[in-house]
CSV table of C-alpha atoms and ligand atoms in Angstrom, one decimal:
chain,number,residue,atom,x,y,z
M,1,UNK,CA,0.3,25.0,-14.3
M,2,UNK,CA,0.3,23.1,-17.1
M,3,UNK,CA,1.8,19.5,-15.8
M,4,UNK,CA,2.5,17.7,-12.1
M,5,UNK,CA,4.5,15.1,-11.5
M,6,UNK,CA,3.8,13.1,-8.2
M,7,UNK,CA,5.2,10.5,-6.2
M,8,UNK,CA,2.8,7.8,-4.9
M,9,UNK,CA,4.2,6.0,-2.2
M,10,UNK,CA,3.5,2.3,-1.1
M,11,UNK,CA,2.5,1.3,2.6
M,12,UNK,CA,3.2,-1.9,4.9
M,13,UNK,CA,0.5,-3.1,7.5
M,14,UNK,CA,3.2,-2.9,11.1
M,15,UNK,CA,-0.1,-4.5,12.4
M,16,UNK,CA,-3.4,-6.0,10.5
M,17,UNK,CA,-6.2,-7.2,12.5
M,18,UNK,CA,-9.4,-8.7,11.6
M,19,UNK,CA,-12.0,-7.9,14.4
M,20,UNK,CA,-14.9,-9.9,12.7
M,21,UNK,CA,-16.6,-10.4,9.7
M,22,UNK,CA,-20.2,-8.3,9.2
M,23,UNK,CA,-23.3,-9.1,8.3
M,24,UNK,CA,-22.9,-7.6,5.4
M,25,UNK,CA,-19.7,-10.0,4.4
M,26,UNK,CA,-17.2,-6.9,4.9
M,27,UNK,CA,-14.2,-7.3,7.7
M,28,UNK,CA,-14.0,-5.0,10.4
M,29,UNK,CA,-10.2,-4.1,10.9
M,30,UNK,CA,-7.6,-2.3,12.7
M,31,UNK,CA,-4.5,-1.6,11.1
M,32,UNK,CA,-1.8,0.1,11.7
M,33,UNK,CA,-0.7,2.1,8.4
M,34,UNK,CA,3.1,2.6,6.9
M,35,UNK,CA,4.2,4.8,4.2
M,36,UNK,CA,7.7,3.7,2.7
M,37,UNK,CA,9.9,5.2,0.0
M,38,UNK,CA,9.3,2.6,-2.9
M,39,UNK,CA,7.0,4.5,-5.1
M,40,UNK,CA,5.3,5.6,-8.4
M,41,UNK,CA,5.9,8.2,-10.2
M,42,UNK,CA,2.3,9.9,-11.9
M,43,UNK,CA,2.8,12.6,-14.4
M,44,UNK,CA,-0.4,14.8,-15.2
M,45,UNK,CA,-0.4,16.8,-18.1
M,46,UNK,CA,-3.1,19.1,-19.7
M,47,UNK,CA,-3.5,17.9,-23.3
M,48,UNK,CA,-5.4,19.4,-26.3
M,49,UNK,CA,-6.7,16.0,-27.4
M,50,UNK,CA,-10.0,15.6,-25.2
M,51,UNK,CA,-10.6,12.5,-23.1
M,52,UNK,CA,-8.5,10.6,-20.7
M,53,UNK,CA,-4.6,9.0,-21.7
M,54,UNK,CA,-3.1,6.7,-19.6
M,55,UNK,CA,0.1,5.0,-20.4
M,56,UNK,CA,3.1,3.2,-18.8
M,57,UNK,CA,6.2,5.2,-19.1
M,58,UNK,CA,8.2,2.8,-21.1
M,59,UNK,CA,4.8,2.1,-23.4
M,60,UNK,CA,5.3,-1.4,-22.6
M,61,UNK,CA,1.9,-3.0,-21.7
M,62,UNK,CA,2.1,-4.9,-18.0
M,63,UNK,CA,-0.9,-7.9,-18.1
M,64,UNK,CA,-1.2,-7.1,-14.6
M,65,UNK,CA,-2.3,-3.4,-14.6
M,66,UNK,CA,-3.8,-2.8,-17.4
M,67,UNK,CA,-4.3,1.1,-19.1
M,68,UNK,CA,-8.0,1.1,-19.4
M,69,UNK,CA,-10.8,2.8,-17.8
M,70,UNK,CA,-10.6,0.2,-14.9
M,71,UNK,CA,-7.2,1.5,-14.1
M,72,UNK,CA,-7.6,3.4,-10.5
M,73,UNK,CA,-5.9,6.6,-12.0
M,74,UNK,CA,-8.3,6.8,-14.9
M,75,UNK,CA,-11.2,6.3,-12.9
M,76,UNK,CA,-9.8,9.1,-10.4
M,77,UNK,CA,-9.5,10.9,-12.8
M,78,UNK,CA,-12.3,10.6,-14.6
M,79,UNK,CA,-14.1,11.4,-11.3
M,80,UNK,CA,-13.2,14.3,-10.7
M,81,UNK,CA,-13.0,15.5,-14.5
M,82,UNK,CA,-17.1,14.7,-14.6
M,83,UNK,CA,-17.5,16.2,-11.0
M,84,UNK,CA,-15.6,19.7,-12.4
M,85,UNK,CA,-16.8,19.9,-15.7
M,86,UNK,CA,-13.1,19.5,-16.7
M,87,UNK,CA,-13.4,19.8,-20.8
M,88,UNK,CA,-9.6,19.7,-21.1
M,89,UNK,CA,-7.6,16.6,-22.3
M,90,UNK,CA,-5.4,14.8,-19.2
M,91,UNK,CA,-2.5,12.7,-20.4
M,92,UNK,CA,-1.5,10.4,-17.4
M,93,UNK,CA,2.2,8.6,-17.3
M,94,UNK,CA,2.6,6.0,-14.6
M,95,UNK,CA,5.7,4.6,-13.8
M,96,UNK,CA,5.0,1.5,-11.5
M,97,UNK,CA,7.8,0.4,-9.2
M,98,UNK,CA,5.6,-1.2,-6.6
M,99,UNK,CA,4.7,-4.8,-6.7
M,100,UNK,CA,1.4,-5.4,-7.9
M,101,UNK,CA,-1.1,-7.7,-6.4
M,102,UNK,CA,1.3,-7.7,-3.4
M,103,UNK,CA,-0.5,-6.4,-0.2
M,104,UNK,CA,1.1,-2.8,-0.5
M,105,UNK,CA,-1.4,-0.9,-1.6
M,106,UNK,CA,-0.1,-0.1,-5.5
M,107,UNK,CA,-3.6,0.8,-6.8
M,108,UNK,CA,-4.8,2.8,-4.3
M,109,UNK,CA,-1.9,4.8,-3.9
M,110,UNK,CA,-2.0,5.7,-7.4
M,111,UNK,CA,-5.1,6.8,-7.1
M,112,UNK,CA,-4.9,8.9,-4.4
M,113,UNK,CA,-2.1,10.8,-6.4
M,114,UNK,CA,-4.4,11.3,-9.5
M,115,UNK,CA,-6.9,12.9,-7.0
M,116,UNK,CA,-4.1,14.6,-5.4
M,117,UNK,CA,-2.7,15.3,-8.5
M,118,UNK,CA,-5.7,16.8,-10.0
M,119,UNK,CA,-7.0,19.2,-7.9
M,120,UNK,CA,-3.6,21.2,-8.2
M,121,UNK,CA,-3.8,21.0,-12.2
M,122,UNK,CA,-7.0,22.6,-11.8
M,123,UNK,CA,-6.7,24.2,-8.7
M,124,UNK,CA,-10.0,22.4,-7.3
M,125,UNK,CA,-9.6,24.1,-4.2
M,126,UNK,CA,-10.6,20.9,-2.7
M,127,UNK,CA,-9.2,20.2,0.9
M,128,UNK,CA,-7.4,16.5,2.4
M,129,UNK,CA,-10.8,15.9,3.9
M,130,UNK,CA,-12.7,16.2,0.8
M,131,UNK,CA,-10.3,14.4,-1.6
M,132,UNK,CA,-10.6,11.2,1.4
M,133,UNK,CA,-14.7,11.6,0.9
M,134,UNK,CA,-14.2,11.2,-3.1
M,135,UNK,CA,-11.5,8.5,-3.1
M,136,UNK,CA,-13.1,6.4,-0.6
M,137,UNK,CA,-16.1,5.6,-3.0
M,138,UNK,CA,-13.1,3.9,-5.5
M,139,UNK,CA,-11.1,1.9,-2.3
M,140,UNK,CA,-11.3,1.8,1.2
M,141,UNK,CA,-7.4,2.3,1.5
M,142,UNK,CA,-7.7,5.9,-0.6
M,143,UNK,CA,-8.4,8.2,2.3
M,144,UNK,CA,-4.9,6.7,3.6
M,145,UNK,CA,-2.8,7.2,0.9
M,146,UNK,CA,-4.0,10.5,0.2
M,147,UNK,CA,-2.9,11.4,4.2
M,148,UNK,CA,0.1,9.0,4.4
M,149,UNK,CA,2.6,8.3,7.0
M,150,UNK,CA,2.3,6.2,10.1
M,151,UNK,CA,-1.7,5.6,11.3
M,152,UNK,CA,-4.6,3.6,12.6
M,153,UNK,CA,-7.2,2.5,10.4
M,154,UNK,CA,-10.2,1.4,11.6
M,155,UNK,CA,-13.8,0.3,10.0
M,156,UNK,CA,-13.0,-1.5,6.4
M,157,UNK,CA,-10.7,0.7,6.7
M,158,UNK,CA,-11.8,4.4,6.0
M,159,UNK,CA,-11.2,5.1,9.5
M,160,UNK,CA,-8.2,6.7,10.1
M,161,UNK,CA,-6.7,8.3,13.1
M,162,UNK,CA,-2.9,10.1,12.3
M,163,UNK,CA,-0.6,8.3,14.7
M,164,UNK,CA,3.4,10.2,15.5
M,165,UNK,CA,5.5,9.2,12.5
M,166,UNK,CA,7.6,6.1,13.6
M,167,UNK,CA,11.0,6.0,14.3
M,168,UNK,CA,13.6,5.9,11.4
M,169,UNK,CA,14.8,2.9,10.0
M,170,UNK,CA,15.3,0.2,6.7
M,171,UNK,CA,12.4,-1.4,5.6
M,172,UNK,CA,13.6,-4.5,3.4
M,173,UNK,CA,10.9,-5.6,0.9
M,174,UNK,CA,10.8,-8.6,-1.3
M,175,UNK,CA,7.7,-10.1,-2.9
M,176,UNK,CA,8.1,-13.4,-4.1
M,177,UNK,CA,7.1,-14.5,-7.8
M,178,UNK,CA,3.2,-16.0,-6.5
M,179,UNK,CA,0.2,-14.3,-6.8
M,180,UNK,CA,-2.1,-14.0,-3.4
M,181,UNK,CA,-5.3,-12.8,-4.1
M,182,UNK,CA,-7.2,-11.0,-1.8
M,183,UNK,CA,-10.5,-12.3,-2.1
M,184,UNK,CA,-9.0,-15.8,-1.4
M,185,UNK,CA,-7.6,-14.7,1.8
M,186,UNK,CA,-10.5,-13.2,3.4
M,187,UNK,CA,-12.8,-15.9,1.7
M,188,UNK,CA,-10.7,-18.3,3.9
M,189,UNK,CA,-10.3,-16.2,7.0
M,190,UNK,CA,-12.4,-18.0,10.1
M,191,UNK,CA,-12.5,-14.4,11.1
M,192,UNK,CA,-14.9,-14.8,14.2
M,193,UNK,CA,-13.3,-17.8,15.7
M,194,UNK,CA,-9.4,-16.2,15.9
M,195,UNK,CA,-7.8,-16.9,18.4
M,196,UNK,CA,-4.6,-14.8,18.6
M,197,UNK,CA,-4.9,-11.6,17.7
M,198,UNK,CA,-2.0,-8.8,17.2
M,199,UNK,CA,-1.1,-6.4,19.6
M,200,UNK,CA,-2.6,-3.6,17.9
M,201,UNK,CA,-3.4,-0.9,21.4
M,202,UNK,CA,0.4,-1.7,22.4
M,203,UNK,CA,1.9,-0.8,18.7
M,204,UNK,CA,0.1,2.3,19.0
M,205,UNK,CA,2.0,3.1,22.4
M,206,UNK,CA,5.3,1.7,21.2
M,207,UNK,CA,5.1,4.5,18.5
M,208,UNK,CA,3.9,7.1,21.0
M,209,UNK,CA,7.3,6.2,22.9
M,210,UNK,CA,9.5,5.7,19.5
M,211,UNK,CA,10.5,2.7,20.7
M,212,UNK,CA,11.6,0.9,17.7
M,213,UNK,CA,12.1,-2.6,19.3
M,214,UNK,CA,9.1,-2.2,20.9
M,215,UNK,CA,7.2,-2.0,17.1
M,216,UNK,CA,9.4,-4.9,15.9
M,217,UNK,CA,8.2,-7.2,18.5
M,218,UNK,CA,4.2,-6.1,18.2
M,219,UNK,CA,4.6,-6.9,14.3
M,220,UNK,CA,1.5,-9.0,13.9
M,221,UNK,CA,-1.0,-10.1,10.5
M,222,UNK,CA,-3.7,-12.0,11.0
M,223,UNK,CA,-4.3,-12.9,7.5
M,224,UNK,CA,-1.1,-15.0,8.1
M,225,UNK,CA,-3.0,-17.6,9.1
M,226,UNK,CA,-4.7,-18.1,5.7
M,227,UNK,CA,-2.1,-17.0,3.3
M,228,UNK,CA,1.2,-18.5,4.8
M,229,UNK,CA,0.0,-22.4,4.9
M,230,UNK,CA,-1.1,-21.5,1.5
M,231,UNK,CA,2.0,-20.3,0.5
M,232,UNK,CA,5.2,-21.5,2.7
M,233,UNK,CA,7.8,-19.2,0.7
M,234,UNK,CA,6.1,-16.5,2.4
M,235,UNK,CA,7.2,-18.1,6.1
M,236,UNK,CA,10.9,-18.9,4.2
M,237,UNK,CA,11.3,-15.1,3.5
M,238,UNK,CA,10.4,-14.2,7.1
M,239,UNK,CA,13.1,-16.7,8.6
M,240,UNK,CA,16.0,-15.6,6.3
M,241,UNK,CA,15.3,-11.9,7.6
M,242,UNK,CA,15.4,-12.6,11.0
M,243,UNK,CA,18.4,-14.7,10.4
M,244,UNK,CA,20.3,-12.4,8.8
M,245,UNK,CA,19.8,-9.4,11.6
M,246,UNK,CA,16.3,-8.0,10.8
M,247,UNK,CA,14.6,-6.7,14.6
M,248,UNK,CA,11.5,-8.7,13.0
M,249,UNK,CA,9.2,-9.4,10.1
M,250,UNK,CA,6.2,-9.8,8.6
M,251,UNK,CA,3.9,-10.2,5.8
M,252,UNK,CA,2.4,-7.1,4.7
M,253,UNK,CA,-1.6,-6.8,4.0
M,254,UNK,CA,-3.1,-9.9,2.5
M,255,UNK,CA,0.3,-10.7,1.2
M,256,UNK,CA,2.3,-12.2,-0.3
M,257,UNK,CA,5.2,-9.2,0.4
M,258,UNK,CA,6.9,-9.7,3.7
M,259,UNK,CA,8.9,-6.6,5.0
M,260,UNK,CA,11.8,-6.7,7.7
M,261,UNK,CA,12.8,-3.6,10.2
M,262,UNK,CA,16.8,-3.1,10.0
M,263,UNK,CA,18.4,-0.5,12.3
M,264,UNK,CA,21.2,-1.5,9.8
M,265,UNK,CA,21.3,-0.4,6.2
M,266,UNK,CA,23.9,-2.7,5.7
M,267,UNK,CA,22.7,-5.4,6.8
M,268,UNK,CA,19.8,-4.8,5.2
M,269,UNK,CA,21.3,-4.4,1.9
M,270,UNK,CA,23.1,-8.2,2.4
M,271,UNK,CA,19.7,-9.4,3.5
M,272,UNK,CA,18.5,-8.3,0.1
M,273,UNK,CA,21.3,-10.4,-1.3
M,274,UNK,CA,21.0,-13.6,0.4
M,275,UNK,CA,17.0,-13.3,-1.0
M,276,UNK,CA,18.4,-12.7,-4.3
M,277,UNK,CA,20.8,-15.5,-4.2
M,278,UNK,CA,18.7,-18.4,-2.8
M,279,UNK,CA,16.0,-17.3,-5.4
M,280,UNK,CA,13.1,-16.5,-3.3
M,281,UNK,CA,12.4,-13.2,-4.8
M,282,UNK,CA,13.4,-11.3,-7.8
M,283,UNK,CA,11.4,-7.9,-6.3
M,284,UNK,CA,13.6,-6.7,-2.9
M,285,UNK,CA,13.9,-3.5,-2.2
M,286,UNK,CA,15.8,-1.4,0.8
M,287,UNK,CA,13.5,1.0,1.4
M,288,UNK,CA,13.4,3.4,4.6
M,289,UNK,CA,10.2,4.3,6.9
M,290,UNK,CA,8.7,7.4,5.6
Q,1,LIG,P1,-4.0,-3.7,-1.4
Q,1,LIG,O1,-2.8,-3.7,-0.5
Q,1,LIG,O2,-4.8,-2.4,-1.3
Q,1,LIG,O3,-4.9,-5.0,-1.3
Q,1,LIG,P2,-2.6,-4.7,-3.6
Q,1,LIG,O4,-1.2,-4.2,-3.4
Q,1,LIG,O5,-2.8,-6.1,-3.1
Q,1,LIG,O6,-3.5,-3.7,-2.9
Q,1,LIG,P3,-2.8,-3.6,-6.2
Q,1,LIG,O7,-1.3,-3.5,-6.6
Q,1,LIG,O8,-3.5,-2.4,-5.9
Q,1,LIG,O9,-3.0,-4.7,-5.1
Q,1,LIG,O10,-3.4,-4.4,-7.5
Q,1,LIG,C1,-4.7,-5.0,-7.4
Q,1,LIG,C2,-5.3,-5.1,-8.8
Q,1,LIG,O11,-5.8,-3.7,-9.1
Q,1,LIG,C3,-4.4,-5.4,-9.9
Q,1,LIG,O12,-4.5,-6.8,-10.2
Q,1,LIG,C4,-4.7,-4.5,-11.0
Q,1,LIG,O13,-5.4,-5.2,-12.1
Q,1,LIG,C5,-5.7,-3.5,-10.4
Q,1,LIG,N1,-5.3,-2.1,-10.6
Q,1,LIG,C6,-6.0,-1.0,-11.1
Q,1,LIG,N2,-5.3,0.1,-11.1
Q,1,LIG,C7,-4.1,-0.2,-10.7
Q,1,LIG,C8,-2.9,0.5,-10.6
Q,1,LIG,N3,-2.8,1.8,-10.9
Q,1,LIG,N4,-1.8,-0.1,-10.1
Q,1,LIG,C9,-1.8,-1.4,-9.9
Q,1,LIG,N5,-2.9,-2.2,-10.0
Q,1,LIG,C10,-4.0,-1.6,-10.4
């Protein structure tokens, strides 16, 4: 084999909760994980120039992700090349189509496909397990990209516990033009005084039963409670989905995307428009549940 191409999909949080913060300053979470069919695309190649080459796809430079060795699929790559003894050149191509900075996971999805990626170039032989134990050392969400789907996620978030895959629908996304960072959300999180926490044990049965209206109306963040008074556009976004026929929304992660469930792919798709047209968002998306 001398190339792979590989899609690396983003995730939304159905639920996010903060249990407490630790000694040790990290959050202790539970969160239940979504894989969704807006993704990036990562193209490996073998090259006979040595060294690592990561570029965008269009060569255009993005100020927000840049190509270096801090990019997540260079130092995936890069891990496993030193790990291996790989001599050979990689060139890597990303295409990004997920929002960056936006609660969905972009970076560590992209990561877990250059792991993923990597040990089929070069037939590593290594299993899930052991591609989880190496990508968790770059980002707590790794282990969950690599697996995907619908699960629990538990610790900082390295814990993860498969959960049936949920039932079928349209997942509209838009992210609106503000940057959230994540540090500043759980900098400002009063994690241990809380006092409404999401529903995360009766998501998990909802999902067990495939009861879709069930999910839609456990949909809980707690990092809303930081990032929304910070940003209102985020709360606008959730009220024009509901309005216009989504089962329910939410902000995804620390924000500041907001997703809605639609039984409807038409209605989704008008949704999408209305968005559009009142110019909260230039990045929406109908994506479906994966
Ligand atoms: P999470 O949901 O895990 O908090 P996020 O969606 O909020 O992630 P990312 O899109 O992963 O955030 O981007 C966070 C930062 O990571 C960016 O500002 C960027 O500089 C850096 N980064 C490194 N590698 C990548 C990559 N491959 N794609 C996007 N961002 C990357």
């Amino acid at each position: 084999m001398e190339a792979i191409s590989l899609q690396a999909y983003a995730k939304i949080n159905l639920g996010l909760d903060v249990l407490r913060k630790r000694e040790d300053g990290y959050h202790e979470v539970r969160m239940i994980m979504q894989s969704i069919s807006l993704a990036d695309t990562l193209v490996l190649r073998k090259s006979s120039e040595e060294g690592i080459h990561l570029r965008n796809h269009d060569g255009i430079e993005n100020p927000d992700v840049p190509m270096d060795s801090t990019n997540l699929v260079y130092r995936a790559i890069q891990m496993l090349k030193e790990e291996f003894q790989i001599t050979e050149g990689i060139e890597a191509v990303l295409t990004k189509r997920i929002p960056v900075a936006a609660g969905m996971a972009g970076g560590s999805t992209d990561a877990a496909a250059a792991l993923k990626g990597m040990n089929q170039l070069f037939s590593l032989g290594l299993s899930t397990q052991e591609l989880c134990e190496r990508g968790v050392k770059l980002g707590a969400d790794i282990p969950y990209c690599i697996q995907g789907g619908t699960a629990l996620s538990e610790g900082i978030g390295e814990i993860l516990t498969p959960l049936p895959k949920m039932p079928d629908c349209y997942i509209l996304i838009a992210k609106p033009p503000i940057n959230v960072s994540t540090a500043f959300v759980y900098g400002n999180l009063k994690a241990n005084e809380l006092t409404k926490h999401p529903d995360i044990d009766g998501m998990i049965q909802a999902i067990h039963q495939q009861d879709l209206a069930g999910i839609a109306d456990r949909l809980g963040n707690a990092l809303e409670t930081v990032t929304i008074p910070a940003y209102p556009v985020i709360a606008d976004i959730k009220k024009i989905m509901v309005d216009c026929g989504a089962m329910q929304s939410l902000m995804s992660g620390s924000g500041p995307t907001v997703f809605g469930i639609f039984s409807d792919e038409k209605k989704a798709q008008a949704t999408a428009e209305q968005i559009r047209e009142k110019g909260l968002s230039e990045q929406v998306y109908v994506t479906k549940s994966l």
